[in-house]
mmCIF file of C-alpha atoms and ligand atoms in Angstrom:
data_model
loop_
_atom_site.group_PDB
_atom_site.id
_atom_site.type_symbol
_atom_site.label_atom_id
_atom_site.label_comp_id
_atom_site.label_asym_id
_atom_site.label_seq_id
_atom_site.Cartn_x
_atom_site.Cartn_y
_atom_site.Cartn_z
ATOM 1 C CA MET A 187 0.000 0.000 0.000
ATOM 2 C CA LYS A 188 1.392 3.371 -1.037
ATOM 3 C CA PHE A 189 1.256 6.417 1.244
ATOM 4 C CA PHE A 190 0.612 9.848 -0.204
ATOM 5 C CA ILE A 191 0.293 12.985 1.895
ATOM 6 C CA ASP A 192 -2.801 15.092 1.219
ATOM 7 C CA THR A 193 -1.539 18.649 1.617
ATOM 8 C CA ALA A 194 0.136 21.555 -0.163
ATOM 9 C CA ASN A 195 2.043 22.524 2.999
ATOM 10 C CA LEU A 196 5.751 22.245 2.227
ATOM 11 C CA ASP A 197 6.831 21.768 5.873
ATOM 12 C CA GLN A 198 4.404 18.878 6.316
ATOM 13 C CA ILE A 199 5.525 17.342 3.020
ATOM 14 C CA ARG A 200 9.176 17.634 4.143
ATOM 15 C CA GLU A 201 8.344 16.046 7.514
ATOM 16 C CA ALA A 202 6.523 13.122 5.860
ATOM 17 C CA GLN A 203 9.317 12.711 3.294
ATOM 18 C CA SER A 204 11.929 12.618 6.080
ATOM 19 C CA LEU A 205 10.243 9.476 7.475
ATOM 20 C CA GLY A 206 11.301 7.673 4.300
ATOM 21 C CA VAL A 207 7.890 6.076 3.733
ATOM 22 C CA LEU A 208 6.244 8.687 1.525
ATOM 23 C CA ASP A 209 5.247 7.666 -2.006
ATOM 24 C CA GLY A 210 3.659 10.877 -3.249
ATOM 25 C CA VAL A 211 1.519 13.955 -2.677
ATOM 26 C CA THR A 212 -2.042 14.925 -3.538
ATOM 27 C CA THR A 213 -3.233 18.504 -3.625
ATOM 28 C CA ASN A 214 -6.475 20.186 -4.572
ATOM 29 C CA PRO A 215 -7.500 23.826 -5.078
ATOM 30 C CA SER A 216 -8.722 24.090 -1.465
ATOM 31 C CA LEU A 217 -5.409 22.795 -0.087
ATOM 32 C CA MET A 218 -3.474 25.238 -2.311
ATOM 33 C CA ALA A 219 -5.704 28.122 -1.149
ATOM 34 C CA LYS A 220 -5.126 27.073 2.476
ATOM 35 C CA GLU A 221 -1.406 27.737 1.927
ATOM 36 C CA GLY A 222 -2.197 31.123 0.350
ATOM 37 C CA ILE A 223 -0.914 30.023 -3.071
ATOM 38 C CA ALA A 224 -2.650 32.067 -5.779
ATOM 39 C CA GLY A 225 -1.930 33.093 -9.368
ATOM 40 C CA LYS A 226 -0.886 30.705 -12.142
ATOM 41 C CA LYS A 227 2.871 31.344 -11.836
ATOM 42 C CA ASN A 228 2.876 30.829 -8.049
ATOM 43 C CA ILE A 229 0.710 27.724 -8.335
ATOM 44 C CA LEU A 230 2.998 26.129 -10.943
ATOM 45 C CA ASN A 231 6.090 27.063 -8.911
ATOM 46 C CA HIS A 232 4.530 25.494 -5.831
ATOM 47 C CA TYR A 233 4.012 22.197 -7.676
ATOM 48 C CA LEU A 234 7.664 22.327 -8.724
ATOM 49 C CA GLU A 235 8.717 22.894 -5.101
ATOM 50 C CA ILE A 236 6.691 19.835 -4.059
ATOM 51 C CA CYS A 237 8.303 17.757 -6.836
ATOM 52 C CA LYS A 238 11.745 18.761 -5.518
ATOM 53 C CA ILE A 239 10.896 17.428 -2.043
ATOM 54 C CA VAL A 240 9.373 14.052 -2.953
ATOM 55 C CA ASP A 241 10.327 11.307 -5.397
ATOM 56 C CA GLY A 242 6.829 10.038 -6.196
ATOM 57 C CA ASP A 243 3.671 11.209 -7.925
ATOM 58 C CA VAL A 244 2.287 14.694 -7.280
ATOM 59 C CA SER A 245 -1.379 15.253 -8.135
ATOM 60 C CA ALA A 246 -2.127 18.732 -9.499
ATOM 61 C CA GLU A 247 -5.777 19.546 -10.144
ATOM 62 C CA VAL A 248 -7.258 21.351 -13.145
ATOM 63 C CA ILE A 249 -9.672 24.225 -12.516
ATOM 64 C CA SER A 250 -11.445 24.133 -15.882
ATOM 65 C CA THR A 251 -14.692 22.209 -16.181
ATOM 66 C CA ASP A 252 -14.845 22.041 -19.989
ATOM 67 C CA PHE A 253 -12.917 19.562 -22.143
ATOM 68 C CA GLU A 254 -10.764 22.093 -24.017
ATOM 69 C CA GLY A 255 -9.843 23.940 -20.843
ATOM 70 C CA MET A 256 -8.975 20.733 -18.986
ATOM 71 C CA VAL A 257 -6.795 19.528 -21.852
ATOM 72 C CA LYS A 258 -4.931 22.857 -22.058
ATOM 73 C CA GLU A 259 -4.385 23.020 -18.301
ATOM 74 C CA GLY A 260 -3.568 19.331 -17.968
ATOM 75 C CA GLU A 261 -0.984 19.369 -20.759
ATOM 76 C CA GLU A 262 0.672 22.375 -19.158
ATOM 77 C CA LEU A 263 0.720 20.682 -15.750
ATOM 78 C CA ALA A 264 2.053 17.404 -17.150
ATOM 79 C CA ALA A 265 4.808 19.243 -19.035
ATOM 80 C CA LEU A 266 5.868 20.961 -15.811
ATOM 81 C CA HIS A 267 7.501 17.872 -14.282
ATOM 82 C CA PRO A 268 7.485 14.095 -14.931
ATOM 83 C CA GLN A 269 6.136 13.481 -11.404
ATOM 84 C CA ILE A 270 2.951 15.439 -12.046
ATOM 85 C CA VAL A 271 -0.314 13.505 -12.294
ATOM 86 C CA VAL A 272 -3.223 15.563 -13.660
ATOM 87 C CA LYS A 273 -6.174 15.547 -11.298
ATOM 88 C CA VAL A 274 -9.524 15.722 -13.092
ATOM 89 C CA PRO A 275 -13.056 15.761 -11.594
ATOM 90 C CA ILE A 276 -15.510 12.982 -12.482
ATOM 91 C CA ILE A 277 -17.828 15.003 -14.712
ATOM 92 C CA LYS A 278 -18.762 14.393 -18.355
ATOM 93 C CA ASP A 279 -15.972 16.548 -19.810
ATOM 94 C CA GLY A 280 -13.619 15.176 -17.165
ATOM 95 C CA ILE A 281 -14.121 11.640 -18.462
ATOM 96 C CA LYS A 282 -13.466 12.833 -22.019
ATOM 97 C CA ALA A 283 -10.321 14.603 -20.816
ATOM 98 C CA ILE A 284 -9.090 11.517 -18.927
ATOM 99 C CA LYS A 285 -9.585 9.435 -22.085
ATOM 100 C CA TYR A 286 -7.643 12.034 -24.078
ATOM 101 C CA PHE A 287 -4.812 12.224 -21.510
ATOM 102 C CA SER A 288 -4.637 8.446 -21.362
ATOM 103 C CA SER A 289 -4.211 8.274 -25.164
ATOM 104 C CA LYS A 290 -1.337 10.789 -24.878
ATOM 105 C CA GLY A 291 0.412 8.918 -22.053
ATOM 106 C CA ILE A 292 -0.439 11.637 -19.506
ATOM 107 C CA ARG A 293 -1.225 10.150 -16.099
ATOM 108 C CA THR A 294 -4.432 11.160 -14.327
ATOM 109 C CA ASN A 295 -6.107 11.060 -10.941
ATOM 110 C CA CYS A 296 -9.894 11.064 -11.254
ATOM 111 C CA THR A 297 -11.204 12.989 -8.255
ATOM 112 C CA LEU A 298 -14.456 13.663 -6.375
ATOM 113 C CA VAL A 299 -15.541 10.039 -6.736
ATOM 114 C CA PHE A 300 -18.425 8.974 -4.499
ATOM 115 C CA SER A 301 -19.862 5.896 -6.228
ATOM 116 C CA VAL A 302 -18.801 2.639 -7.828
ATOM 117 C CA GLY A 303 -20.421 3.740 -11.100
ATOM 118 C CA GLN A 304 -18.207 6.827 -11.239
ATOM 119 C CA ALA A 305 -15.181 4.620 -10.537
ATOM 120 C CA LEU A 306 -16.190 2.329 -13.410
ATOM 121 C CA LEU A 307 -16.273 5.256 -15.853
ATOM 122 C CA ALA A 308 -12.922 6.557 -14.585
ATOM 123 C CA ALA A 309 -11.291 3.158 -15.153
ATOM 124 C CA LYS A 310 -12.853 2.729 -18.593
ATOM 125 C CA ALA A 311 -11.486 6.157 -19.566
ATOM 126 C CA GLY A 312 -8.011 5.000 -18.509
ATOM 127 C CA ALA A 313 -7.447 6.930 -15.265
ATOM 128 C CA THR A 314 -4.185 6.084 -13.527
ATOM 129 C CA TYR A 315 -5.773 6.649 -10.120
ATOM 130 C CA VAL A 316 -9.337 6.961 -8.897
ATOM 131 C CA SER A 317 -9.948 8.989 -5.723
ATOM 132 C CA PRO A 318 -13.014 7.991 -3.688
ATOM 133 C CA PHE A 319 -13.552 10.541 -0.879
ATOM 134 C CA ILE A 320 -14.274 8.343 2.108
ATOM 135 C CA GLY A 321 -14.386 10.977 4.864
ATOM 136 C CA ARG A 322 -16.937 13.080 3.002
ATOM 137 C CA LEU A 323 -19.105 9.975 2.498
ATOM 138 C CA ASP A 324 -18.888 9.190 6.216
ATOM 139 C CA ASP A 325 -19.907 12.797 6.899
ATOM 140 C CA ASN A 326 -23.053 12.052 4.883
ATOM 141 C CA SER A 327 -24.050 8.866 6.710
ATOM 142 C CA THR A 328 -22.620 6.557 4.037
ATOM 143 C CA ASP A 329 -19.797 4.075 4.650
ATOM 144 C CA GLY A 330 -16.806 5.411 2.695
ATOM 145 C CA VAL A 331 -14.620 2.384 3.424
ATOM 146 C CA GLU A 332 -17.316 0.086 1.995
ATOM 147 C CA LEU A 333 -17.068 1.995 -1.292
ATOM 148 C CA ILE A 334 -13.309 1.351 -1.363
ATOM 149 C CA GLY A 335 -14.026 -2.387 -1.084
ATOM 150 C CA GLN A 336 -16.621 -2.270 -3.877
ATOM 151 C CA ILE A 337 -14.257 -0.454 -6.238
ATOM 152 C CA VAL A 338 -11.298 -2.752 -5.427
ATOM 153 C CA ASP A 339 -13.472 -5.832 -6.094
ATOM 154 C CA MET A 340 -14.839 -4.382 -9.334
ATOM 155 C CA TYR A 341 -11.369 -3.409 -10.624
ATOM 156 C CA ASN A 342 -9.982 -6.839 -9.714
ATOM 157 C CA TYR A 343 -12.899 -8.645 -11.363
ATOM 158 C CA TYR A 344 -12.536 -6.738 -14.639
ATOM 159 C CA GLU A 345 -8.725 -6.471 -14.359
ATOM 160 C CA PHE A 346 -8.621 -2.673 -14.681
ATOM 161 C CA ASP A 347 -5.162 -1.135 -14.165
ATOM 162 C CA THR A 348 -6.566 1.968 -12.418
ATOM 163 C CA GLN A 349 -5.244 2.239 -8.853
ATOM 164 C CA VAL A 350 -7.643 2.913 -5.993
ATOM 165 C CA LEU A 351 -6.411 5.986 -4.112
ATOM 166 C CA ALA A 352 -8.425 6.337 -0.904
ATOM 167 C CA ALA A 353 -8.850 10.081 -0.304
ATOM 168 C CA SER A 354 -10.538 12.325 2.251
ATOM 169 C CA ILE A 355 -8.948 10.211 4.966
ATOM 170 C CA ARG A 356 -9.422 11.741 8.388
ATOM 171 C CA HIS A 357 -7.770 9.352 10.884
ATOM 172 C CA THR A 358 -5.698 6.229 11.365
ATOM 173 C CA MET A 359 -8.624 3.785 11.358
ATOM 174 C CA HIS A 360 -9.534 4.984 7.868
ATOM 175 C CA ILE A 361 -6.005 3.986 6.778
ATOM 176 C CA ILE A 362 -6.235 0.567 8.457
ATOM 177 C CA LYS A 363 -9.691 -0.131 7.011
ATOM 178 C CA CYS A 364 -8.618 0.963 3.509
ATOM 179 C CA MET A 365 -5.602 -1.355 3.797
ATOM 180 C CA GLU A 366 -7.934 -4.233 4.736
ATOM 181 C CA MET A 367 -10.076 -3.431 1.697
ATOM 182 C CA GLY A 368 -7.034 -3.604 -0.578
ATOM 183 C CA ALA A 369 -6.721 0.071 -1.563
ATOM 184 C CA ASP A 370 -3.570 0.664 -3.617
ATOM 185 C CA VAL A 371 -2.900 4.073 -2.071
ATOM 186 C CA ALA A 372 -4.048 6.085 0.926
ATOM 187 C CA THR A 373 -3.617 9.844 0.772
ATOM 188 C CA CYS A 374 -3.595 11.113 4.321
ATOM 189 C CA PRO A 375 -3.088 14.171 6.460
ATOM 190 C CA LEU A 376 0.266 14.083 8.272
ATOM 191 C CA SER A 377 -1.563 13.599 11.595
ATOM 192 C CA ALA A 378 -3.085 10.308 10.371
ATOM 193 C CA ILE A 379 0.280 9.001 9.115
ATOM 194 C CA LEU A 380 1.987 9.880 12.419
ATOM 195 C CA GLY A 381 -1.028 8.477 14.279
ATOM 196 C CA LEU A 382 -0.083 5.011 13.030
ATOM 197 C CA LEU A 383 3.019 5.178 15.230
ATOM 198 C CA LYS A 384 1.074 5.649 18.427
ATOM 199 C CA HIS A 385 0.610 2.850 20.940
ATOM 200 C CA PRO A 386 0.773 3.235 24.738
ATOM 201 C CA LEU A 387 2.507 -0.153 25.096
ATOM 202 C CA THR A 388 5.301 1.093 22.809
ATOM 203 C CA ASP A 389 5.812 4.144 25.034
ATOM 204 C CA ILE A 390 5.681 2.082 28.247
ATOM 205 C CA GLY A 391 7.967 -0.605 26.796
ATOM 206 C CA LEU A 392 10.539 1.903 25.565
ATOM 207 C CA GLN A 393 10.572 3.710 28.910
ATOM 208 C CA GLN A 394 11.119 0.377 30.687
ATOM 209 C CA PHE A 395 14.017 -0.554 28.366
ATOM 210 C CA LEU A 396 15.677 2.830 28.945
ATOM 211 C CA ASN A 397 15.149 2.643 32.731
ATOM 212 C CA ASP A 398 16.682 -0.851 32.904
ATOM 213 C CA TYR A 399 19.646 0.207 30.758
ATOM 214 C CA ASN A 400 20.243 3.310 32.862
ATOM 215 C CA LYS A 401 20.253 1.297 36.122
ATOM 216 C CA LEU A 402 23.515 -0.401 35.083
ATOM 217 C CA ASN A 403 24.946 2.204 32.715
ATOM 218 C CA LYS A 404 25.358 5.509 34.505
HETATM 219 O O1 G3P B 634 -7.557 15.726 -1.859
HETATM 220 C C1 G3P B 634 -8.861 15.310 -1.836
HETATM 221 C C2 G3P B 634 -9.388 14.867 -0.504
HETATM 222 O O2 G3P B 634 -8.471 14.083 0.175
HETATM 223 C C3 G3P B 634 -10.041 15.924 0.337
HETATM 224 O O3 G3P B 634 -10.198 15.563 1.677
HETATM 225 O O4 G3P B 634 -10.685 16.154 4.034
HETATM 226 O O5 G3P B 634 -11.254 17.792 2.214
HETATM 227 O O6 G3P B 634 -12.579 15.711 2.492
HETATM 228 P P1 G3P B 634 -11.239 16.347 2.654
#
């Protein structure tokens, strides 16, 4: 299972990268705005900064909602750096754009996915990744993790190459449950990644080891 960090914050990306277990980054327009990144030049530069920090895939989202606009933006993003994956929403023109990008060898992340039917269309169009938003489903009284399982099963059954990228992850149990469902990737806030480290018995055990060592090694 690959780990992506879901942020545009460079310090958090550096911290996750320093752990040595980071496989990539996902961003979206809201995450970019949260960092105060505005204007085309600044946005493109920010993606380049992220690519310098990590070795893996960096999802950069298009703003256009029409086919021509998505293609123009996506080609520009893809040309920016080989690590860039063009993030495209699951709307009618988005599917057309994903199909186009796929025919040109441009990798895509199909975003804002909330149903197995949307995931089917994304895979048929040739998306590299599909991003079901599990936290937002949970917020709406629907089991997001269950959707991950449905998509994984459907992709396995039909042997689609599209990777299931569990997004909108809020906490460590989301990561564990997505792993159990067979998600290819989990894109997580830094807090959820670091949360996986936590266990009181680890803290107690380590303290005991250090105490015992210090008794004989002053
Ligand atoms: O990057 C897309 C997704 O992970 C957004 O998460 O927390 O805004 O629902 P969230």
